[in-house]
Tab-separated table of C-alpha atoms and ligand atoms in Angstrom:
chain	number	residue	atom	x	y	z
A	1	MET	CA	51.309	105.762	60.442
A	2	ILE	CA	50.869	103.550	57.659
A	3	LEU	CA	46.807	102.433	57.254
A	4	ASP	CA	46.325	98.870	57.610
A	5	GLY	CA	46.542	96.973	54.492
A	6	SER	CA	46.026	100.359	52.504
A	7	ARG	CA	49.281	101.679	50.918
A	8	VAL	CA	48.134	104.963	52.572
A	9	GLU	CA	50.931	106.603	55.174
A	10	VAL	CA	49.336	109.495	57.223
A	11	ALA	CA	50.374	112.211	59.919
A	12	VAL	CA	48.022	114.350	61.614
A	13	ALA	CA	49.030	117.283	63.745
A	14	ALA	CA	46.337	119.471	65.712
A	15	ALA	CA	45.668	121.952	68.343
A	16	PRO	CA	42.772	123.444	70.116
A	17	ALA	CA	42.235	126.876	69.809
A	18	GLU	CA	44.102	128.997	72.834
A	19	GLY	CA	42.023	128.767	75.967
A	20	GLU	CA	40.272	125.772	74.642
A	21	GLU	CA	40.638	122.184	75.983
A	22	VAL	CA	38.174	120.297	73.702
A	23	ALA	CA	39.570	120.278	69.865
A	24	GLY	CA	36.566	121.496	67.519
A	25	ASP	CA	38.829	120.102	64.328
A	26	GLN	CA	39.320	116.355	63.937
A	27	HIS	CA	40.107	114.007	61.546
A	28	VAL	CA	39.426	110.461	59.728
A	29	ALA	CA	41.796	108.596	58.250
A	30	VAL	CA	40.756	104.934	57.950
A	31	PRO	CA	41.457	101.905	55.435
A	32	VAL	CA	38.503	101.429	53.122
A	33	ASP	CA	38.329	98.616	50.319
A	34	GLY	CA	41.040	99.217	47.939
A	35	GLY	CA	42.495	102.296	49.468
A	36	ALA	CA	41.620	104.793	52.532
A	37	LEU	CA	39.050	107.340	53.675
A	38	LEU	CA	40.394	110.680	54.835
A	39	ALA	CA	38.468	113.661	55.856
A	40	ALA	CA	39.020	116.953	58.280
A	41	VAL	CA	36.391	118.563	60.162
A	42	ASP	CA	35.873	121.865	61.230
A	43	GLY	CA	33.035	121.889	63.896
A	44	LEU	CA	31.826	126.011	63.555
A	45	GLY	CA	33.495	128.090	66.255
A	46	HIS	CA	35.447	126.171	68.771
A	47	GLY	CA	35.456	124.703	72.285
A	48	ALA	CA	32.917	121.891	73.445
A	49	ALA	CA	30.142	122.585	71.110
A	50	ALA	CA	32.344	122.571	68.023
A	51	GLY	CA	33.889	119.538	69.081
A	52	ALA	CA	30.591	117.863	69.796
A	53	ALA	CA	29.397	118.597	66.038
A	54	ALA	CA	33.148	117.395	64.724
A	55	GLN	CA	32.778	114.280	66.754
A	56	VAL	CA	29.263	113.303	65.288
A	57	ALA	CA	30.674	113.666	61.659
A	58	VAL	CA	33.715	111.516	62.274
A	59	GLU	CA	31.474	108.836	63.493
A	60	VAL	CA	29.280	109.154	60.555
A	61	LEU	CA	32.313	109.080	58.318
A	62	ARG	CA	33.904	106.394	59.738
A	63	GLU	CA	30.758	103.927	60.149
A	64	HIS	CA	29.910	104.647	56.634
A	65	ARG	CA	33.268	104.571	55.045
A	66	GLU	CA	32.690	102.612	52.034
A	67	GLU	CA	30.207	104.894	50.527
A	68	PRO	CA	30.352	107.242	47.724
A	69	LEU	CA	31.846	110.610	49.256
A	70	PRO	CA	28.934	112.767	48.301
A	71	ARG	CA	26.497	110.227	49.939
A	72	LEU	CA	28.817	110.533	53.205
A	73	ILE	CA	28.470	114.286	53.165
A	74	GLU	CA	24.477	113.782	52.969
A	75	ARG	CA	24.765	111.442	56.063
A	76	CYS	CA	26.770	113.748	57.941
A	77	HIS	CA	24.292	116.782	56.806
A	78	VAL	CA	21.225	114.964	58.270
A	79	ALA	CA	23.429	113.911	61.422
A	80	LEU	CA	24.598	117.411	62.283
A	81	ALA	CA	21.325	119.073	61.793
A	82	GLU	CA	21.151	119.296	65.848
A	83	THR	CA	24.618	120.774	66.100
A	84	ARG	CA	26.158	123.722	65.213
A	85	GLY	CA	27.262	122.515	61.982
A	86	ALA	CA	30.651	121.668	60.466
A	87	ALA	CA	32.707	122.428	57.464
A	88	ILE	CA	34.317	119.110	56.035
A	89	THR	CA	36.456	117.884	53.143
A	90	VAL	CA	36.663	114.056	52.624
A	91	ALA	CA	38.987	112.135	49.948
A	92	ARG	CA	39.238	108.774	48.790
A	93	ILE	CA	42.625	107.451	47.963
A	94	ASP	CA	42.259	104.536	45.577
A	95	THR	CA	45.325	102.773	45.760
A	96	GLN	CA	44.706	100.358	42.915
A	97	GLY	CA	43.528	102.656	40.221
A	98	HIS	CA	45.677	105.715	41.728
A	99	MET	CA	42.886	108.111	41.774
A	100	LEU	CA	42.272	110.779	44.415
A	101	THR	CA	38.441	111.663	44.909
A	102	TRP	CA	37.506	114.428	46.820
A	103	VAL	CA	34.570	116.752	47.891
A	104	GLY	CA	34.681	119.885	50.304
A	105	VAL	CA	31.794	121.674	51.955
A	106	GLY	CA	32.933	124.797	53.806
A	107	ASN	CA	36.442	126.151	54.550
A	108	VAL	CA	38.576	123.076	54.789
A	109	GLU	CA	41.529	123.174	52.363
A	110	GLY	CA	42.323	119.754	50.244
A	111	ARG	CA	45.539	120.332	48.240
A	112	LEU	CA	47.294	117.328	46.356
A	113	LEU	CA	51.061	118.044	46.269
A	114	ARG	CA	52.697	116.195	43.345
A	115	VAL	CA	56.025	114.387	44.292
A	116	ASP	CA	58.836	115.755	42.253
A	117	GLU	CA	61.797	113.894	42.675
A	118	GLU	CA	64.159	116.596	41.441
A	119	VAL	CA	63.039	119.118	44.169
A	120	GLY	CA	60.468	117.637	46.164
A	121	LEU	CA	58.211	120.433	45.620
A	122	HIS	CA	55.318	121.296	43.227
A	123	PRO	CA	54.786	124.914	42.806
A	124	ALA	CA	50.960	124.794	41.935
A	125	PRO	CA	49.402	121.820	43.726
A	126	ASP	CA	45.695	120.797	42.756
A	127	SER	CA	43.444	121.865	45.310
A	128	ALA	CA	39.939	120.326	46.067
A	129	LEU	CA	36.724	122.473	45.226
A	130	LEU	CA	35.308	123.746	48.451
A	131	LEU	CA	31.457	124.589	47.785
A	132	ALA	CA	30.013	127.077	50.044
A	133	GLY	CA	27.756	125.890	52.582
A	134	VAL	CA	27.457	124.149	56.460
A	135	VAL	CA	27.194	120.384	56.709
A	136	GLY	CA	24.131	120.266	59.114
A	137	HIS	CA	22.543	123.501	57.956
A	138	GLN	CA	22.807	124.199	54.272
A	139	LEU	CA	24.071	121.704	51.945
A	140	PRO	CA	24.979	122.618	48.348
A	141	PRO	CA	24.791	120.321	45.405
A	142	LEU	CA	27.457	117.975	45.556
A	143	HIS	CA	29.794	116.866	43.225
A	144	ALA	CA	33.032	114.516	43.885
A	145	VAL	CA	36.065	115.546	41.467
A	146	MET	CA	38.657	112.639	40.712
A	147	LEU	CA	42.359	113.194	39.831
A	148	PRO	CA	44.858	110.767	39.246
A	149	ILE	CA	47.630	110.364	41.694
A	150	GLU	CA	51.208	108.647	41.633
A	151	PRO	CA	53.207	106.981	44.374
A	152	GLY	CA	54.590	109.627	46.751
A	153	ASP	CA	52.017	112.052	46.087
A	154	THR	CA	50.627	113.747	49.350
A	155	VAL	CA	47.282	114.857	50.279
A	156	LEU	CA	46.945	117.671	52.501
A	157	LEU	CA	43.819	118.886	54.515
A	158	ALA	CA	43.973	121.846	56.617
A	159	THR	CA	41.181	123.605	58.594
A	160	ASP	CA	41.219	127.456	58.373
A	161	GLY	CA	43.104	127.345	61.817
A	162	LEU	CA	45.872	127.474	59.640
A	163	ASP	CA	46.707	130.349	57.292
A	164	ALA	CA	45.847	130.950	53.401
A	165	ASP	CA	49.657	129.893	53.002
A	166	ILE	CA	49.353	126.492	53.681
A	167	GLY	CA	48.297	125.709	49.995
A	168	GLY	CA	51.548	127.140	48.812
A	169	ARG	CA	55.115	125.380	48.173
A	170	HIS	CA	56.063	122.761	50.536
A	171	VAL	CA	58.680	120.220	50.536
A	172	VAL	CA	56.654	116.639	50.668
A	173	ARG	CA	59.844	114.248	50.821
A	174	GLY	CA	60.581	112.812	54.080
A	175	GLU	CA	59.012	111.554	57.268
A	176	LEU	CA	55.557	113.030	57.198
A	177	ALA	CA	54.870	113.296	60.992
A	178	PRO	CA	57.354	115.965	61.170
A	179	LEU	CA	56.268	117.390	58.185
A	180	ALA	CA	53.028	118.112	59.700
A	181	GLU	CA	54.277	119.060	62.805
A	182	GLY	CA	56.014	121.480	60.621
A	183	LEU	CA	53.398	122.910	58.802
A	184	MET	CA	51.569	123.293	62.348
A	185	HIS	CA	54.156	125.481	63.545
A	186	ARG	CA	54.576	127.575	60.787
A	187	HIS	CA	51.009	128.157	59.749
A	188	ARG	CA	48.778	128.138	62.983
A	189	ARG	CA	46.814	131.300	63.446
A	190	GLY	CA	45.871	130.192	67.302
A	191	ARG	CA	42.702	132.078	67.895
A	192	ASP	CA	40.689	128.922	66.177
A	193	ASP	CA	41.465	124.984	66.495
A	194	ALA	CA	43.734	123.941	63.831
A	195	LEU	CA	44.219	120.401	61.925
A	196	VAL	CA	46.401	119.621	59.147
A	197	LEU	CA	46.302	116.082	57.693
A	198	LEU	CA	48.902	114.432	55.275
A	199	ALA	CA	48.421	111.230	53.526
A	200	ARG	CA	50.857	109.929	50.941
A	201	LEU	CA	50.039	107.225	48.624
A	202	LEU	CA	53.262	104.631	49.022
A	203	PRO	CA	54.720	102.470	46.045
A	204	SER	CA	53.545	99.199	45.897
A	205	ALA	CA	55.398	96.425	47.453
A	206	GLY	CA	57.974	94.605	44.677
B	1	MN	MN1	37.953	126.810	62.231
């Protein structure tokens, strides 16, 4: 799916924990001025209470999508105070300046998979700095990190329902949707909600 007017293609694969109907992991992928805002949110635990916490965060992120990322996390922190809380990694792709900005609180993995025309792999992807804390209950000092990106580079956000190898070597060529489904299939743990989001910067037209 290409986000409206944003030159960012997104694919998401998600599954609730075994035995649960409601997913406690949710995502945001919306166009913003000059790019796209992306997030993966892991409501603490799983089931309906986790889903409710994640839903609050998703609504805050969508509503205030144009604001700086630390401000977005602060808004989520206030909004989630009466919930279980959540781990959140949020990223903005600037499609004009070719920059990625991201910040994470808690255990939602963020990786930048660089395109490599030769092999389609990058052996050592850049990763988001994950700050210790729980959005809604314990907020660390926030600093967003910026990285240059190129067309074809792909941002991966993954909750801890997927194993740590999700951050390893991945082929990032080809259609994003089957890549996301393949990652879910290979890396899902099963006991927890799981969500993986891939977002690729597309080349400019012409
Ligand atoms: Mn989890």
